[in-house]
Coordinates of C-alpha atoms in Angstrom, one line a residue:
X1 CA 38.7 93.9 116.3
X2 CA 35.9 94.7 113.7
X3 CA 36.5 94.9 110.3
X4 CA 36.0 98.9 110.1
X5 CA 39.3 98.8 112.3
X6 CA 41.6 97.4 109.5
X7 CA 43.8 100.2 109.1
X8 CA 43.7 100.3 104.6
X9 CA 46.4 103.0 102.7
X10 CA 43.5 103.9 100.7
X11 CA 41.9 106.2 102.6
X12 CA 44.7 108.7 102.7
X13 CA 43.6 108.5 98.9
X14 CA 40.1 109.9 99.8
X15 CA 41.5 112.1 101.7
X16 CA 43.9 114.0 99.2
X17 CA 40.4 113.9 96.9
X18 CA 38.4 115.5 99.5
X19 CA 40.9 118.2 99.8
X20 CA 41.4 118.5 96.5
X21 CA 37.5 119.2 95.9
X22 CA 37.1 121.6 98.6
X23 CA 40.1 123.3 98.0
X24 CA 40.9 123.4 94.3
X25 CA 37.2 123.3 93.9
X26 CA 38.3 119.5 91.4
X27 CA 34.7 119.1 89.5
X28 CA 35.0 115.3 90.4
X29 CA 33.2 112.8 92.2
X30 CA 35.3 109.7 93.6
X31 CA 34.3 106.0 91.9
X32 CA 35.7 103.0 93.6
X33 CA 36.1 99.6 91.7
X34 CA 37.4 96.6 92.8
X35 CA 36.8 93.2 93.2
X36 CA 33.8 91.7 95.5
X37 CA 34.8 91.9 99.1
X38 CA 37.7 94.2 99.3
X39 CA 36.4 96.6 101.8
X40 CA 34.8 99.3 99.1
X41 CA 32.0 99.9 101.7
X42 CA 33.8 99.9 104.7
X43 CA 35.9 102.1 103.5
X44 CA 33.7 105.1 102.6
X45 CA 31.1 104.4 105.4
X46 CA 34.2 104.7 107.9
X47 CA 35.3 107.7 106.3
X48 CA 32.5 109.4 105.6
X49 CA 31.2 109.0 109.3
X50 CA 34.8 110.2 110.4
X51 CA 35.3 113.2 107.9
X52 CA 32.0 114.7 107.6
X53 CA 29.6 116.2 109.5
X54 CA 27.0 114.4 107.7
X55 CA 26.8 111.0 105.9
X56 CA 24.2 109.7 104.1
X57 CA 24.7 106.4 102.0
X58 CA 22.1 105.0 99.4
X59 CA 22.2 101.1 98.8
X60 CA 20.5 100.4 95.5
X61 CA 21.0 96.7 96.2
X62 CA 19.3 96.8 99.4
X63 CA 17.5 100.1 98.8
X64 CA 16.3 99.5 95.1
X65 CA 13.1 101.9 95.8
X66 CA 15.4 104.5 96.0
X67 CA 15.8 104.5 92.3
X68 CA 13.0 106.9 92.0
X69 CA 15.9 110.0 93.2
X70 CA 17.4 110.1 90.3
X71 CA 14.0 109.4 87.7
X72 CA 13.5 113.0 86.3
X73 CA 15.0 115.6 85.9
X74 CA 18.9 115.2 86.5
X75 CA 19.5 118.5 87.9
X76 CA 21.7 118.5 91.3
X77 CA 18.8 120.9 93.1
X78 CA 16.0 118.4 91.5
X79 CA 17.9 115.3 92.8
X80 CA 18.9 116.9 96.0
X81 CA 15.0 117.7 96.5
X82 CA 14.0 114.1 95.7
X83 CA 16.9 112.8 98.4
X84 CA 15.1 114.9 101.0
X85 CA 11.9 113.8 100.1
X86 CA 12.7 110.3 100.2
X87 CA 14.9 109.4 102.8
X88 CA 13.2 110.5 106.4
X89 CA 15.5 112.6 108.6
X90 CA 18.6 113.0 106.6
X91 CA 20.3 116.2 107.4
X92 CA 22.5 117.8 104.4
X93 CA 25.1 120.1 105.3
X94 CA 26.7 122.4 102.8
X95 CA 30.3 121.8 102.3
X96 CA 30.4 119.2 104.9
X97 CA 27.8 115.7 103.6
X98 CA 29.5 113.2 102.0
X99 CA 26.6 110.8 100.0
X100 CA 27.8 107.4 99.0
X101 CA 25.9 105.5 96.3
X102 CA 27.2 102.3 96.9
X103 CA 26.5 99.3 94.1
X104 CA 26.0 102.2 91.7
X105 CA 25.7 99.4 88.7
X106 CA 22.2 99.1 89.3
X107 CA 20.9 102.5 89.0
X108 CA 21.7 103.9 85.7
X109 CA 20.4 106.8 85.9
X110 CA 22.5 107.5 89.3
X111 CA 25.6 107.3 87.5
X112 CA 24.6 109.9 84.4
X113 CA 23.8 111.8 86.8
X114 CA 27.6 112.2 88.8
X115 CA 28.6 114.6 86.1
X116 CA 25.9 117.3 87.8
X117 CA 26.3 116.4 91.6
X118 CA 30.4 117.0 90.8
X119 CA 29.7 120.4 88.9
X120 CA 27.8 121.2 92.4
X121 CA 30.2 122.0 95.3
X122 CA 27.4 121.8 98.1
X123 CA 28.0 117.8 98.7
X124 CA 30.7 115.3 97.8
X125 CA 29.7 112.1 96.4
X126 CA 31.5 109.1 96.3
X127 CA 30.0 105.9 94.1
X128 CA 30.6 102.7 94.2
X129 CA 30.1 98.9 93.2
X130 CA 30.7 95.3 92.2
X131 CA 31.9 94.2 88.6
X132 CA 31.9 97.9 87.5
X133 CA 35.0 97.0 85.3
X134 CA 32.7 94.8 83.3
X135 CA 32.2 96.7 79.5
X136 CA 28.9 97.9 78.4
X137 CA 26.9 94.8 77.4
X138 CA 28.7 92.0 79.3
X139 CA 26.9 92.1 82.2
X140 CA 24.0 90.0 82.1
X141 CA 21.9 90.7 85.5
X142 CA 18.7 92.1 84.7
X143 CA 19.0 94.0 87.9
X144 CA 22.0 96.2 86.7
X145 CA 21.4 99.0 84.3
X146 CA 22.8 100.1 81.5
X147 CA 24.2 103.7 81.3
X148 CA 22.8 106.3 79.2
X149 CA 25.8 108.6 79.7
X150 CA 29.6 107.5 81.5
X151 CA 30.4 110.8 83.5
X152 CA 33.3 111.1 81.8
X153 CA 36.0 113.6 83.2
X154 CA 33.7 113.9 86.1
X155 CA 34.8 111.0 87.7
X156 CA 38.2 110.2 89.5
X157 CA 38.6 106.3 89.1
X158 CA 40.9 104.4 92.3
X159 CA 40.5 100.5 92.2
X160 CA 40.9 99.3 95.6
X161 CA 42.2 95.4 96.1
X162 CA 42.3 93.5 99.5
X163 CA 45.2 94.5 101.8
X164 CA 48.6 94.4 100.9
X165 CA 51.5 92.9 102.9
X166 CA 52.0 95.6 105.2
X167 CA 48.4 96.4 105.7
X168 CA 47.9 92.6 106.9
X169 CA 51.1 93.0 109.3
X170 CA 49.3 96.6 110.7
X171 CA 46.1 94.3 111.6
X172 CA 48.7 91.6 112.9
X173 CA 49.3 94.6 115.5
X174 CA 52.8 95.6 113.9
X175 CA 53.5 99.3 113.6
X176 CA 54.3 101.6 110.6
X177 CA 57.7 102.2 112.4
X178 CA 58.7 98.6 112.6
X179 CA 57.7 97.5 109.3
X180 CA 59.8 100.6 107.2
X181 CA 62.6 99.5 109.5
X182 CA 63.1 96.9 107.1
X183 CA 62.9 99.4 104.2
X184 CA 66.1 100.1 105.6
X185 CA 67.9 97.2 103.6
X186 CA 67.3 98.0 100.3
X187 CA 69.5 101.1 100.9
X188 CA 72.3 99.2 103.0
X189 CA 74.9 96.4 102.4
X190 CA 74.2 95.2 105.6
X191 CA 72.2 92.1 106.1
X192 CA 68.8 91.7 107.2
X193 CA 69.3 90.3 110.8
X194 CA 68.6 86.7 111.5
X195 CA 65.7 87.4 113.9
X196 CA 63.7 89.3 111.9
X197 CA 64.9 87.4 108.8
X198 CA 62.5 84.3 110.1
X199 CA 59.6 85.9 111.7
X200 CA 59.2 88.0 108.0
X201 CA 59.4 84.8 106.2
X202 CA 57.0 83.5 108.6
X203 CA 54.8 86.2 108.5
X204 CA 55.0 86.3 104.5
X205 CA 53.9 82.8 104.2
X206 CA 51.1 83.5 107.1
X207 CA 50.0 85.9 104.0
X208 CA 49.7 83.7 101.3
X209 CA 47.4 81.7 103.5
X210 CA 45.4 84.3 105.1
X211 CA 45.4 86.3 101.5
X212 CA 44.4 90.2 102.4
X213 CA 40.7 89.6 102.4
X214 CA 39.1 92.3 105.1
X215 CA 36.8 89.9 106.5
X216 CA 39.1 87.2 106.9
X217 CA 41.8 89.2 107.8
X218 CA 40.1 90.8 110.7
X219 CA 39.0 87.1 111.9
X220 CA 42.7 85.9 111.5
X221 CA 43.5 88.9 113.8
X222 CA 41.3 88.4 116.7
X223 CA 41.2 83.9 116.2
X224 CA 44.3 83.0 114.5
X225 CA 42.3 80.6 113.5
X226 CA 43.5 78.8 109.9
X227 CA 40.4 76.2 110.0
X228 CA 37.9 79.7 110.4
X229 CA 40.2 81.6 107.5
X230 CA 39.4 78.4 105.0
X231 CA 35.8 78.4 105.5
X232 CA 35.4 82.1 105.4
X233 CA 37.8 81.5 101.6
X234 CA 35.1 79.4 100.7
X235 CA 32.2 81.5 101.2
X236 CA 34.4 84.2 99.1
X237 CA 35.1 81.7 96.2
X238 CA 31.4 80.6 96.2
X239 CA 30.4 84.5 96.1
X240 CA 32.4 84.7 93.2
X241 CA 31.0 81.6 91.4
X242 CA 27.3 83.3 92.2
X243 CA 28.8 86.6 90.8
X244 CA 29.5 84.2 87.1
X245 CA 26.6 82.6 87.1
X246 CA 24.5 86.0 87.5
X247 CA 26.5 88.2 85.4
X248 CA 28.0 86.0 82.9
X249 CA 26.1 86.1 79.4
X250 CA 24.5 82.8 78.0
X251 CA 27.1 80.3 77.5
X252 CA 29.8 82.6 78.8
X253 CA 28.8 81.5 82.1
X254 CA 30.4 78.2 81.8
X255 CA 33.4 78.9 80.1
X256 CA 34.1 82.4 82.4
X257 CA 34.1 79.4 85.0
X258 CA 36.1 76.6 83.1
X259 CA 39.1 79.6 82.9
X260 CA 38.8 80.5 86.6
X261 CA 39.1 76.7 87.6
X262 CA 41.9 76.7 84.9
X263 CA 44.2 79.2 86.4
X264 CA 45.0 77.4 89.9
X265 CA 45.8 74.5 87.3
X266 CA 47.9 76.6 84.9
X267 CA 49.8 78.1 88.3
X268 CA 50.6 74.8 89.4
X269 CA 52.0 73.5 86.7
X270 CA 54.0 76.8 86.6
X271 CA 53.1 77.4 82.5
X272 CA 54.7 79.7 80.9
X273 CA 51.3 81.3 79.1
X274 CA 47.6 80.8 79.5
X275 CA 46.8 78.4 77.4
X276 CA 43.2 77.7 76.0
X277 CA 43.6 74.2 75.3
X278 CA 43.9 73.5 79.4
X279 CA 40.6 75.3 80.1
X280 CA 39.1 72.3 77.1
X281 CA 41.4 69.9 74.6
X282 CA 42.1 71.6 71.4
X283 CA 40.7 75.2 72.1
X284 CA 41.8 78.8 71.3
X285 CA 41.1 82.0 72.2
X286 CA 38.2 82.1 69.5
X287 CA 36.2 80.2 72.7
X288 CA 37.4 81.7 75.5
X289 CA 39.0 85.3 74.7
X290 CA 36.1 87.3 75.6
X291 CA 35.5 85.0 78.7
X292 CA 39.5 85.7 79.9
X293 CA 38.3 89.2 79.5
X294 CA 35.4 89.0 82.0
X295 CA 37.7 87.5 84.3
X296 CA 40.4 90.4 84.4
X297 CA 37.3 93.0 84.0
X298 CA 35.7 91.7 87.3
X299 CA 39.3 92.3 88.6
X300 CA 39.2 88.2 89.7
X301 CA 42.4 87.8 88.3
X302 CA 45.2 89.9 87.1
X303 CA 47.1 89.5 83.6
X304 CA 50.5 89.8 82.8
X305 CA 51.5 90.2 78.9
X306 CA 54.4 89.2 77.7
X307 CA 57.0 92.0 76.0
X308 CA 58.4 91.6 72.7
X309 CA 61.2 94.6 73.6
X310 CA 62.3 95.4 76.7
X311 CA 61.7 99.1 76.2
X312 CA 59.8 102.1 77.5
X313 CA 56.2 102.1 77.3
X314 CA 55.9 98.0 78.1
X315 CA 52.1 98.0 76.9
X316 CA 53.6 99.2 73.5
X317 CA 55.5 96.5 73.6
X318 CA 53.2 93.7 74.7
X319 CA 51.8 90.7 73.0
X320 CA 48.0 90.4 73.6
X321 CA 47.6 87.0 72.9
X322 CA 50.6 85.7 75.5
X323 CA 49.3 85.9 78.7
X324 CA 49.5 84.5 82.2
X325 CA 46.8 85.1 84.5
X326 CA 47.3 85.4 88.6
X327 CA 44.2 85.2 91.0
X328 CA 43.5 88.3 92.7
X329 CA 44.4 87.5 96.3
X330 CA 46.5 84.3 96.9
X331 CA 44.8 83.7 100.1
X332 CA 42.1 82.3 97.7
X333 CA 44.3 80.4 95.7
X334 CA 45.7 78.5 98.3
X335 CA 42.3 77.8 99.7
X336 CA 41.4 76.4 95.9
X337 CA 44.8 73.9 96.6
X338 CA 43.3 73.2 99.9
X339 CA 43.9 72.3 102.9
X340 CA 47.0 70.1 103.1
X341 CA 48.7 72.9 100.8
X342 CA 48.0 75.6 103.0
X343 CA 49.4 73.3 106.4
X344 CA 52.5 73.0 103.9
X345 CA 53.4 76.2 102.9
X346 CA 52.9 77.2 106.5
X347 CA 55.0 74.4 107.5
X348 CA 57.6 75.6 105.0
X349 CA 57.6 71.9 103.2
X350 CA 55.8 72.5 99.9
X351 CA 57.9 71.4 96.9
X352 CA 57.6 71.1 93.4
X353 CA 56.2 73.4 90.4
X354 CA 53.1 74.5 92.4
X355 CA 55.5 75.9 95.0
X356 CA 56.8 78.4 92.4
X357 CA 53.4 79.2 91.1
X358 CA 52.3 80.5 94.7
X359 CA 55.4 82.4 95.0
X360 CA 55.1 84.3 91.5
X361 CA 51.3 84.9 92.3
X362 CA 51.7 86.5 95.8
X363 CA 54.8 88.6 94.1
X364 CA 52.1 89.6 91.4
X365 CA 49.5 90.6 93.5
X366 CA 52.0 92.7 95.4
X367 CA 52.9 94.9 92.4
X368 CA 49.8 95.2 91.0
X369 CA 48.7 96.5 94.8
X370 CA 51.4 98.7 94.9
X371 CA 50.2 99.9 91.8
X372 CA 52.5 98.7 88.6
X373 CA 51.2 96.6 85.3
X374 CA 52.7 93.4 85.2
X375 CA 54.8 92.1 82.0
X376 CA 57.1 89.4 81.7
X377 CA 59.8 88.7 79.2
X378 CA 60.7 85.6 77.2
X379 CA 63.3 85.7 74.9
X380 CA 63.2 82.1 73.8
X381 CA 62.5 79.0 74.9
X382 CA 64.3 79.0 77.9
X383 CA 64.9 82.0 79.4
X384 CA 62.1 83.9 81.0
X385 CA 62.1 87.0 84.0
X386 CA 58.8 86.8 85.6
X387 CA 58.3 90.6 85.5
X388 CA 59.6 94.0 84.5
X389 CA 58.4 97.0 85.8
X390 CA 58.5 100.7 84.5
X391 CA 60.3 102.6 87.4
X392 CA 61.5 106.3 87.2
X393 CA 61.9 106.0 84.2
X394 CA 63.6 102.8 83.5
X395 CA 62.6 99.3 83.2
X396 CA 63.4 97.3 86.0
X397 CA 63.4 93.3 85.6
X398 CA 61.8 90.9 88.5
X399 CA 63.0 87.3 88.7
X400 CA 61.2 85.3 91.2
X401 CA 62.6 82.2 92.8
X402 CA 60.4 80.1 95.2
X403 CA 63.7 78.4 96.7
X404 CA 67.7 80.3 96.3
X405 CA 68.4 78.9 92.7
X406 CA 70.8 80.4 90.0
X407 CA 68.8 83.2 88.0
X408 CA 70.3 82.8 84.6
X409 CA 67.8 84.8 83.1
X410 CA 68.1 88.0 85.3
X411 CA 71.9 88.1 84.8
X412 CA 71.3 87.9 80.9
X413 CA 68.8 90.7 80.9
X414 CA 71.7 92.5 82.9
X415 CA 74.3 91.9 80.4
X416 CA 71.9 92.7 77.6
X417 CA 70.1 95.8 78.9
X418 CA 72.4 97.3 81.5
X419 CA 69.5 98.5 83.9
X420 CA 70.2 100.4 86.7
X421 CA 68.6 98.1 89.2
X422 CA 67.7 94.3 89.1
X423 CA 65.8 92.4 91.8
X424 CA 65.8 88.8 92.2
X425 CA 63.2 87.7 95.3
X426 CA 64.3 84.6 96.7
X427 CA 63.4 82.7 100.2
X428 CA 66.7 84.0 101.6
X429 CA 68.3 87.4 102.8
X430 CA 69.4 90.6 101.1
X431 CA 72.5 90.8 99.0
X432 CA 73.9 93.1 96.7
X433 CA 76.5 92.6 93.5
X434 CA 76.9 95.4 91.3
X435 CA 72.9 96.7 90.0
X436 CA 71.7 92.8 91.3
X437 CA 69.9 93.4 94.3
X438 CA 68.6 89.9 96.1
X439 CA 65.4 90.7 98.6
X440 CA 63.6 88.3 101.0
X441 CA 60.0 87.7 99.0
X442 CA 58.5 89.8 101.6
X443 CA 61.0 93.1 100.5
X444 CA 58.2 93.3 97.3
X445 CA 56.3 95.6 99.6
X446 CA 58.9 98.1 98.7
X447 CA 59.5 97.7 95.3

């Protein structure tokens, strides 16, 4: 099974934009961020080749002299020329060529020039490319380009992360049909049945050691092979180290690095905020803020603010400077642990704080693929929900337990705030008292 098999939920996404530009005649072209090695090319090239008469796709990484399209004039019938002219035997087709300009951050001039190839209906274009989250100025390879002009409101944004839960169990050969038979439970008092209890929890932790990576995804699929996942990790994690050391500015390289090492660390030892001073003794955020920053911008990690209120909008409510920071993709994160870590969660036999840690990552990078902001609350000392969500219109508090333990907090928050739901994800089955609604970890796929 090659990795342009995965089955990914984003491409319905493309879909709806395609229509939407050829029906509603949307001036926009598509840009996908995300971080390295989520499948952005895959993606379009698959659906470009499937959906369209005609694809062509520009590589300015491995295509750099085909900067010279977009020098001059910035017209879409002067760059449309210049295409033709440049690239032997590429057949456009009105209404029906997709063109993908894939690692768009080193052509400049490419992305100014988006706002005129979406104001022209002949062609879609979809664009592309690595650590485009990064803010004008912080990137520090000479190879990408600065932008004279962000196509703003020519441009519809979608971030795409490595596969969720549901879209590893589709390349595990599980169909849509038996994986919303689950969904099933969070509707019913009955309870999950034994069976499928197990091979879910089994499956779930399979996840947090295979992570949602394409590549190693699509190897775990055909090799079920957990020595083959770890060294493909590795690669991954030493792509991202590259991507620091290239991109990071001056002396931010090493400190964008000391807080990456720092958050498998901070996880571990289940913290209840980022804290400078673990990255280097007696630091603040004066040091590393900005470096924090270039972390969440790359989309390596993802932050979660702590709330002040527990009230509608949460980002209103959020204080900057409390933090925790998840990695992107637990997979990696238990390939940072190692080894014997991975054999033990598998196994079922991890214990201690790192055990809880894993737990709240994977349940982070869940809802934050499924699309929420993460926030946490802490009223004091002692009490803390992991997350709350904004839901229909109400917030909806998160506790996460790595084992079946009281959840003091969550029936606090109850009593204080009277939501209409509450979710507390445990390693156990489904139960229900009053709004309290306890879900198998795996259940987060339908939050």
């Amino acid at each position: 099974m090659g990795d342009n098999m995965l089955e990914r939920k984003i491409y319905g996404e493309l879909l709806a934009w395609k229509k939407k530009r050829q029906e509603e005649k949307v001036r926009k072209c598509l840009l996908i961020k995300g971080a390295r090695q989520v499948g952005k090319s895959y993606i379009v090239k698959a659906f470009g080749e499937k959906e369209y008469d005609s694809f062509v796709c520009i590589d300015f990484y491995r295509q750099p002299e085909l900067k010279v399209i977009f020098e001059g004039e910035l017209t879409a019938e002067a760059i449309y020329k210049r295409m033709s002219a440049n690239i032997p035997g590429m057949k456009l087709v009105p209404g029906n060529t997709l063109i993908f300009l894939d690692e768009i951050q080193r052509c400049g001039n490419a992305r100014t020039a988006v706002k005129f190839l979406a104001e022209d209906f002949r062609f879609d274009v979809i664009s592309s490319g690595s650590l485009l989250g990064l803010s004008y100025g912080m990137d520090a390879d000479d190879e990408v380009d600065e932008i004279a002009s962000v196509p703003v409101g020519y441009e519809t944004q979608l971030t795409m992360y490595s596969l969720d839960f549901e879209e590893f169990l589709w390349a595990d050969g599980y169909s849509h049909e038996a994986v919303l038979e689950l969904k099933d439970y969070l509707s019913c008092e009955e309870q999950i049945h034994d069976s499928i209890h197990k091979k879910f929890e089994e499956l779930f932790r399979e996840f947090m050691v295979v992570g949602g990576m394409p590549e190693v995804v699509a190897d775990f699929a055909q090799h079920k092979d957990f020595g083959r996942v770890y060294d493909l990790q590795e690669n991954i994690l030493n792509e991202y180290k590259d991507d620091i050391s290239k991109h990071a500015r001056g002396k931010e390289k090493q400190l964008v690095r000391m807080c990456y090492d720092a958050v498998p660390k901070q996880l571990a030892k289940e913290l209840k905020k980022f804290q400078y001073s673990t990255v280097e003794k007696g630091q603040t955020r004066r040091k590393f803020g900005s470096s924090v920053q270039w972390l969440i911008d790359s989309c390596m990690v993802n932050p979660c603010y702590n709330i002040s209120e527990p009230f509608l909008p949460l980002m209103a409510n959020a204080k900057e400077e409390q933090f925790k920071l998840y990695i992107n993709d637990t997979g990696l994160l238990t390939c940072i642990y190692g080894f014997e870590t991975k054999k033990a969660i598998l196994n079922n036999t991890l214990k201690g704080n790192a055990k809880g840690g894993l737990y709240e990552n994977v349940i982070a990078e869940s809802l934050v693929k499924r699309g929420y902001k993460l926030y946490y609350y802490k009223p004091d000392d002692n009490h803390e929900l992991e997350f709350l969500l904004e839901k229909d219109g109400e917030i909806v508090p998160v506790e996460v337990k790595a084992t079946n333990s009281a959840t003091i907090s969550l029936n606090n928050f109850i009593k204080d705030y009277k939501p209409k739901v509450a979710y507390k994800l445990i390693a156990n089955k489904n139960g229900k008292v009053d709004e309290k609604l306890t879900l198998p970890h795996y259940m987060v796929m339908f939050l």
